[in-house]
Amino acid sequence: MEQQPIRPTWSRQIEFTLAGIGCAVGLGNVWRFPYLCYRSGGGAFLVPYLLMLVVLGVPLLYMELIVGQYTRRGPVHALANVCPLLKGVGIASVAISFIMCTYYNLVITWALYYLFSSFQSPLPWQNCNNTWNTHNCTSHVTNSSYSSTASQEFFKYKMLQQTGGVDEAGLIRWELFLILLLAWIIIYFCIFKGVKSTGKVVYFTALFPYIILIALLINNVQLPGALAGITFFIVPDWNMLLSVEVWVNAAAQIFNSIGIGFGSLLAMSSYNSFNNNVLKDTLTIAIINSLTSLLAGFVIFSAFGYMSHLQGIPISDLAVDGPGLVFVVYPQAFSNMPVSQLWAVMFFFMLLCLGLDSEFAMVEVMVTSLMDEFHHKLIRFFKRKELFVLAVCGTAAILGIPCVMQVGIYVFQLMDHYTAIVSIMFLAFFEVIAICWCYGVTRLSDNLEEMTGKRANLFFRVCWLIVAPVLVGVILVFSIIQFKPARYEHYVFPPWAQGVGWLIAMGSIIWIPLGAVHTLWVLPGSFIQKWKLSITPGMLDGKSKMAYYERGGRDANTGLAVISSDIHLTEKPPLQTHL
């Protein structure tokens, strides 16, 4: 690794906390949690959800923030310092974050498209009197498979103009392409100065969605039928707790919502002050993330109750997850509300803010990791870091072009299925093994004590050593057992497309075995010696490691045992500077 310049820190620690909240709180809180809660026993789902938050979400988030803050590096070098054998986990985190940022920005593009369309009166998805509507269009929700709502047809035939399947590429949707460029321009100017610019933007993007959510909730609860929708959302079905799937879904939701394994929060915590109180940030991010999910559930289902009251359709027929919830069903709900344009503008602006925060974090993983590894070479070539960030954003924008073609919804669904569902569980499992078992709970507590003066308590040590590895392993096994091929609505992707999906998944997973093979290849000695050296944290120089083992873990000059906290890193954390 090249000699690093002095690493910047957040101007104020609250900026990291807000950035962490923005990273954790995303569209999944709005379009995934409410549906999952309803399907898994309503209020009863909160029992496994909150339990998994306590024993899985909080401890693993705490673990990532400690590693990032102590190593002062992005996921690649942080994991290489922690466990060289599993350094590929860090590379895989960067790969998955970059893959996701190329297609996740499509959701921001859709939000901007709907936001611009919301200034029309009447709303373009409010009735069937438009050129793109078919003869089967209806303004009301229906159970019939032969008709579609005005909102569905706006999404499918006006915005996407989607083809019949992934085999038909179609043409570029130039409106969406220009909005995609606009989205990347917004992202670039929010992150081009690193934590100096991102830290200022998150004051707005992390906080403003809560103002909108609360305003939507106040409006929705006054509508007829809202109470029935909320009751449907929270009334517990205790029998569902007997289902193993419900518990696995709760753990997976906590896991994916907080973002364990993506490397985003680890990368952002590397810009913290070395003596920052990590536990305070951990609890703040985790608790606010879960409270946001609950708040979004009340907002969504109060609107569903209103739609059910107006149209006489059971709420169970309205509840869906994914993009269909926020771009089809919910827009149809507020198209019937008073002052519908106002609520539409507010809602889609909220989606924009939620999406931007998550996108910031994904791009930051790539930028931080490459700057850690190739800082001087990149600065020599690009002259300024801002131009390098522009190159990263430009590359991701080009790779996102297939998503704004008429086939784009299928590309999006395929990439999301094999990245966010398949890849992330493998990454998270090996990250937990690398830090909790290979690096060790004792070393992690030593690092925490060096930074804050306090060691991790017994609860966190037990969770790191036993509970988290076991639970993540169980989630991974069930994810494999319950795996289903990608599909979009009733369309099942052909075998060749599924093969492409697995190639996308392997684009991140493959780095784990490749990293292990490379580490064992370059280290000196027999295989047993190589193995011991590969799981020795911190000392990346093979000869130094070999000498350490030959001395039985004792100092070369004094012969005394080396204190564990002195062998974690070859490089002490650099001095801080506030921007």
PDB file of C-alpha atoms in Angstrom, residues 44-211:
ATOM      1  CA  ALA A  44     -46.109 -10.472  15.945  1.00  0.00           C
ATOM      2  CA  PHE A  45     -43.306  -9.943  13.432  1.00  0.00           C
ATOM      3  CA  LEU A  46     -41.916  -7.209  15.676  1.00  0.00           C
ATOM      4  CA  VAL A  47     -40.877  -9.865  18.218  1.00  0.00           C
ATOM      5  CA  PRO A  48     -38.315 -11.619  15.988  1.00  0.00           C
ATOM      6  CA  TYR A  49     -37.471  -8.333  14.260  1.00  0.00           C
ATOM      7  CA  LEU A  50     -36.532  -6.524  17.476  1.00  0.00           C
ATOM      8  CA  LEU A  51     -34.748  -9.589  18.844  1.00  0.00           C
ATOM      9  CA  MET A  52     -32.622  -9.827  15.699  1.00  0.00           C
ATOM     10  CA  LEU A  53     -31.936  -6.101  15.923  1.00  0.00           C
ATOM     11  CA  VAL A  54     -30.508  -6.588  19.412  1.00  0.00           C
ATOM     12  CA  VAL A  55     -28.457  -9.770  18.891  1.00  0.00           C
ATOM     13  CA  LEU A  56     -27.476  -9.360  15.229  1.00  0.00           C
ATOM     14  CA  GLY A  57     -27.946  -5.864  13.841  1.00  0.00           C
ATOM     15  CA  VAL A  58     -26.433  -3.775  16.639  1.00  0.00           C
ATOM     16  CA  PRO A  59     -23.425  -6.064  17.361  1.00  0.00           C
ATOM     17  CA  LEU A  60     -22.426  -6.422  13.701  1.00  0.00           C
ATOM     18  CA  LEU A  61     -22.821  -2.716  12.993  1.00  0.00           C
ATOM     19  CA  TYR A  62     -20.707  -2.029  16.091  1.00  0.00           C
ATOM     20  CA  MET A  63     -18.104  -4.480  14.769  1.00  0.00           C
ATOM     21  CA  GLU A  64     -17.888  -2.788  11.355  1.00  0.00           C
ATOM     22  CA  LEU A  65     -17.617   0.716  12.792  1.00  0.00           C
ATOM     23  CA  ILE A  66     -14.841  -0.348  15.185  1.00  0.00           C
ATOM     24  CA  VAL A  67     -12.813  -1.920  12.358  1.00  0.00           C
ATOM     25  CA  GLY A  68     -13.299   1.060  10.043  1.00  0.00           C
ATOM     26  CA  GLN A  69     -12.491   3.674  12.675  1.00  0.00           C
ATOM     27  CA  TYR A  70      -9.438   1.785  14.008  1.00  0.00           C
ATOM     28  CA  THR A  71      -7.826   0.846  10.688  1.00  0.00           C
ATOM     29  CA  ARG A  72      -8.607   4.239   9.062  1.00  0.00           C
ATOM     30  CA  ARG A  73      -9.033   2.404   5.771  1.00  0.00           C
ATOM     31  CA  GLY A  74     -11.784   1.313   3.410  1.00  0.00           C
ATOM     32  CA  PRO A  75     -13.034  -2.303   3.375  1.00  0.00           C
ATOM     33  CA  VAL A  76     -10.208  -3.668   1.177  1.00  0.00           C
ATOM     34  CA  HIS A  77      -7.312  -2.704   3.429  1.00  0.00           C
ATOM     35  CA  ALA A  78      -9.332  -2.999   6.628  1.00  0.00           C
ATOM     36  CA  LEU A  79     -10.089  -6.675   5.905  1.00  0.00           C
ATOM     37  CA  ALA A  80      -6.527  -7.286   4.675  1.00  0.00           C
ATOM     38  CA  ASN A  81      -5.256  -5.969   8.027  1.00  0.00           C
ATOM     39  CA  VAL A  82      -7.778  -8.010   9.983  1.00  0.00           C
ATOM     40  CA  CYS A  83      -7.316 -11.338   8.181  1.00  0.00           C
ATOM     41  CA  PRO A  84      -5.106 -11.455   5.061  1.00  0.00           C
ATOM     42  CA  LEU A  85      -6.523 -14.879   4.124  1.00  0.00           C
ATOM     43  CA  LEU A  86      -9.964 -13.307   3.686  1.00  0.00           C
ATOM     44  CA  LYS A  87      -8.824 -10.003   2.187  1.00  0.00           C
ATOM     45  CA  GLY A  88     -11.009 -10.881  -0.806  1.00  0.00           C
ATOM     46  CA  VAL A  89     -14.058 -10.074   1.326  1.00  0.00           C
ATOM     47  CA  GLY A  90     -13.051  -6.404   1.251  1.00  0.00           C
ATOM     48  CA  ILE A  91     -12.564  -6.483  -2.509  1.00  0.00           C
ATOM     49  CA  ALA A  92     -15.923  -8.235  -2.871  1.00  0.00           C
ATOM     50  CA  SER A  93     -17.595  -5.484  -0.809  1.00  0.00           C
ATOM     51  CA  VAL A  94     -16.243  -2.876  -3.195  1.00  0.00           C
ATOM     52  CA  ALA A  95     -17.367  -4.926  -6.195  1.00  0.00           C
ATOM     53  CA  ILE A  96     -20.904  -5.431  -4.920  1.00  0.00           C
ATOM     54  CA  SER A  97     -21.264  -1.762  -3.964  1.00  0.00           C
ATOM     55  CA  PHE A  98     -20.144  -0.645  -7.420  1.00  0.00           C
ATOM     56  CA  ILE A  99     -22.452  -3.137  -9.175  1.00  0.00           C
ATOM     57  CA  MET A 100     -25.352  -1.949  -7.038  1.00  0.00           C
ATOM     58  CA  CYS A 101     -24.670   1.757  -7.604  1.00  0.00           C
ATOM     59  CA  THR A 102     -24.944   1.243 -11.384  1.00  0.00           C
ATOM     60  CA  TYR A 103     -28.523  -0.040 -11.205  1.00  0.00           C
ATOM     61  CA  TYR A 104     -29.725   1.467  -7.902  1.00  0.00           C
ATOM     62  CA  ASN A 105     -29.529   4.897  -9.478  1.00  0.00           C
ATOM     63  CA  LEU A 106     -32.322   3.773 -11.790  1.00  0.00           C
ATOM     64  CA  VAL A 107     -34.680   4.041  -8.804  1.00  0.00           C
ATOM     65  CA  ILE A 108     -33.543   7.643  -8.299  1.00  0.00           C
ATOM     66  CA  THR A 109     -34.174   8.191 -12.021  1.00  0.00           C
ATOM     67  CA  TRP A 110     -37.719   6.860 -11.683  1.00  0.00           C
ATOM     68  CA  ALA A 111     -38.305   9.047  -8.607  1.00  0.00           C
ATOM     69  CA  LEU A 112     -37.185  12.132 -10.547  1.00  0.00           C
ATOM     70  CA  TYR A 113     -39.423  11.175 -13.507  1.00  0.00           C
ATOM     71  CA  TYR A 114     -42.451  10.852 -11.211  1.00  0.00           C
ATOM     72  CA  LEU A 115     -41.466  14.028  -9.372  1.00  0.00           C
ATOM     73  CA  PHE A 116     -41.457  16.033 -12.611  1.00  0.00           C
ATOM     74  CA  SER A 117     -44.742  14.387 -13.683  1.00  0.00           C
ATOM     75  CA  SER A 118     -46.370  15.307 -10.355  1.00  0.00           C
ATOM     76  CA  PHE A 119     -46.583  18.975 -11.310  1.00  0.00           C
ATOM     77  CA  GLN A 120     -49.327  18.171 -13.839  1.00  0.00           C
ATOM     78  CA  SER A 121     -53.031  18.520 -13.113  1.00  0.00           C
ATOM     79  CA  PRO A 122     -54.619  16.055 -13.096  1.00  0.00           C
ATOM     80  CA  LEU A 123     -51.849  13.603 -12.265  1.00  0.00           C
ATOM     81  CA  PRO A 124     -51.017  11.565 -15.389  1.00  0.00           C
ATOM     82  CA  TRP A 125     -51.728   8.258 -13.581  1.00  0.00           C
ATOM     83  CA  GLN A 126     -55.057   9.494 -12.214  1.00  0.00           C
ATOM     84  CA  ASN A 127     -57.291   8.407 -15.121  1.00  0.00           C
ATOM     85  CA  CYS A 128     -57.305   6.356 -18.317  1.00  0.00           C
ATOM     86  CA  ASN A 129     -57.771   9.268 -20.752  1.00  0.00           C
ATOM     87  CA  ASN A 130     -54.190   9.247 -22.032  1.00  0.00           C
ATOM     88  CA  THR A 131     -52.572   8.187 -25.289  1.00  0.00           C
ATOM     89  CA  TRP A 132     -50.624   5.360 -23.633  1.00  0.00           C
ATOM     90  CA  ASN A 133     -53.645   3.765 -21.965  1.00  0.00           C
ATOM     91  CA  THR A 134     -55.100   0.500 -23.310  1.00  0.00           C
ATOM     92  CA  HIS A 135     -58.704  -0.638 -23.615  1.00  0.00           C
ATOM     93  CA  ASN A 136     -58.230  -2.723 -20.460  1.00  0.00           C
ATOM     94  CA  CYS A 137     -57.376   0.328 -18.323  1.00  0.00           C
ATOM     95  CA  THR A 138     -59.434   1.037 -15.219  1.00  0.00           C
ATOM     96  CA  SER A 139     -59.240   3.774 -12.626  1.00  0.00           C
ATOM     97  CA  HIS A 140     -60.004   1.351  -9.798  1.00  0.00           C
ATOM     98  CA  VAL A 141     -58.069  -1.548  -8.293  1.00  0.00           C
ATOM     99  CA  THR A 142     -59.390  -4.860  -9.524  1.00  0.00           C
ATOM    100  CA  ASN A 143     -58.728  -8.550  -8.975  1.00  0.00           C
ATOM    101  CA  SER A 144     -59.089  -9.274 -12.687  1.00  0.00           C
ATOM    102  CA  SER A 145     -55.981 -10.347 -14.572  1.00  0.00           C
ATOM    103  CA  TYR A 146     -57.488  -8.942 -17.776  1.00  0.00           C
ATOM    104  CA  SER A 147     -57.469  -5.312 -16.676  1.00  0.00           C
ATOM    105  CA  SER A 148     -54.843  -2.928 -15.335  1.00  0.00           C
ATOM    106  CA  THR A 149     -55.038   0.305 -13.363  1.00  0.00           C
ATOM    107  CA  ALA A 150     -54.157   3.745 -14.701  1.00  0.00           C
ATOM    108  CA  SER A 151     -51.200   3.791 -12.326  1.00  0.00           C
ATOM    109  CA  GLN A 152     -49.903   0.440 -13.632  1.00  0.00           C
ATOM    110  CA  GLU A 153     -50.192   1.586 -17.225  1.00  0.00           C
ATOM    111  CA  PHE A 154     -48.370   4.860 -16.548  1.00  0.00           C
ATOM    112  CA  PHE A 155     -45.482   2.940 -15.012  1.00  0.00           C
ATOM    113  CA  LYS A 156     -45.402   0.225 -17.678  1.00  0.00           C
ATOM    114  CA  TYR A 157     -46.406   1.939 -20.913  1.00  0.00           C
ATOM    115  CA  LYS A 158     -45.551   5.602 -20.372  1.00  0.00           C
ATOM    116  CA  MET A 159     -42.378   5.684 -18.268  1.00  0.00           C
ATOM    117  CA  LEU A 160     -40.781   2.292 -18.972  1.00  0.00           C
ATOM    118  CA  GLN A 161     -42.365   1.460 -22.334  1.00  0.00           C
ATOM    119  CA  GLN A 162     -41.178  -2.027 -21.419  1.00  0.00           C
ATOM    120  CA  THR A 163     -40.741  -4.861 -23.871  1.00  0.00           C
ATOM    121  CA  GLY A 164     -42.205  -8.338 -23.530  1.00  0.00           C
ATOM    122  CA  GLY A 165     -39.104  -9.882 -22.001  1.00  0.00           C
ATOM    123  CA  VAL A 166     -35.362  -9.744 -21.521  1.00  0.00           C
ATOM    124  CA  ASP A 167     -34.906 -11.155 -25.040  1.00  0.00           C
ATOM    125  CA  GLU A 168     -36.222  -7.882 -26.525  1.00  0.00           C
ATOM    126  CA  ALA A 169     -33.801  -5.041 -25.805  1.00  0.00           C
ATOM    127  CA  GLY A 170     -35.869  -2.288 -27.400  1.00  0.00           C
ATOM    128  CA  LEU A 171     -34.605   1.283 -27.668  1.00  0.00           C
ATOM    129  CA  ILE A 172     -33.073   3.744 -25.238  1.00  0.00           C
ATOM    130  CA  ARG A 173     -35.694   5.747 -23.369  1.00  0.00           C
ATOM    131  CA  TRP A 174     -34.106   9.136 -23.970  1.00  0.00           C
ATOM    132  CA  GLU A 175     -36.177  10.865 -21.283  1.00  0.00           C
ATOM    133  CA  LEU A 176     -34.953   8.366 -18.701  1.00  0.00           C
ATOM    134  CA  PHE A 177     -31.392   8.550 -20.032  1.00  0.00           C
ATOM    135  CA  LEU A 178     -31.276  12.334 -19.564  1.00  0.00           C
ATOM    136  CA  ILE A 179     -32.767  12.019 -16.077  1.00  0.00           C
ATOM    137  CA  LEU A 180     -30.179   9.319 -15.294  1.00  0.00           C
ATOM    138  CA  LEU A 181     -27.441  11.791 -16.251  1.00  0.00           C
ATOM    139  CA  LEU A 182     -29.117  14.432 -14.075  1.00  0.00           C
ATOM    140  CA  ALA A 183     -29.156  11.972 -11.165  1.00  0.00           C
ATOM    141  CA  TRP A 184     -25.433  11.280 -11.550  1.00  0.00           C
ATOM    142  CA  ILE A 185     -24.700  15.016 -11.777  1.00  0.00           C
ATOM    143  CA  ILE A 186     -26.572  15.548  -8.495  1.00  0.00           C
ATOM    144  CA  ILE A 187     -24.657  12.692  -6.866  1.00  0.00           C
ATOM    145  CA  TYR A 188     -21.310  13.953  -8.139  1.00  0.00           C
ATOM    146  CA  PHE A 189     -21.738  17.454  -6.755  1.00  0.00           C
ATOM    147  CA  CYS A 190     -22.820  15.989  -3.419  1.00  0.00           C
ATOM    148  CA  ILE A 191     -19.738  13.766  -2.979  1.00  0.00           C
ATOM    149  CA  PHE A 192     -16.951  15.258  -5.126  1.00  0.00           C
ATOM    150  CA  LYS A 193     -15.218  16.842  -2.111  1.00  0.00           C
ATOM    151  CA  GLY A 194     -15.453  13.633  -0.090  1.00  0.00           C
ATOM    152  CA  VAL A 195     -16.615  13.900   3.514  1.00  0.00           C
ATOM    153  CA  LYS A 196     -16.293  17.684   3.285  1.00  0.00           C
ATOM    154  CA  SER A 197     -19.201  17.933   0.816  1.00  0.00           C
ATOM    155  CA  THR A 198     -21.158  14.814   1.806  1.00  0.00           C
ATOM    156  CA  GLY A 199     -21.128  15.923   5.437  1.00  0.00           C
ATOM    157  CA  LYS A 200     -23.002  19.098   4.495  1.00  0.00           C
ATOM    158  CA  VAL A 201     -25.524  17.457   2.168  1.00  0.00           C
ATOM    159  CA  VAL A 202     -26.654  14.828   4.688  1.00  0.00           C
ATOM    160  CA  TYR A 203     -28.006  17.509   7.013  1.00  0.00           C
ATOM    161  CA  PHE A 204     -30.815  17.840   4.459  1.00  0.00           C
ATOM    162  CA  THR A 205     -31.070  14.437   2.736  1.00  0.00           C
ATOM    163  CA  ALA A 206     -31.039  12.467   6.003  1.00  0.00           C
ATOM    164  CA  LEU A 207     -33.469  14.669   7.947  1.00  0.00           C
ATOM    165  CA  PHE A 208     -35.972  15.985   5.380  1.00  0.00           C
ATOM    166  CA  PRO A 209     -37.557  12.552   4.620  1.00  0.00           C
ATOM    167  CA  TYR A 210     -38.759  12.412   8.236  1.00  0.00           C
ATOM    168  CA  ILE A 211     -40.596  15.705   7.846  1.00  0.00           C
TER     169      ILE A 211
END
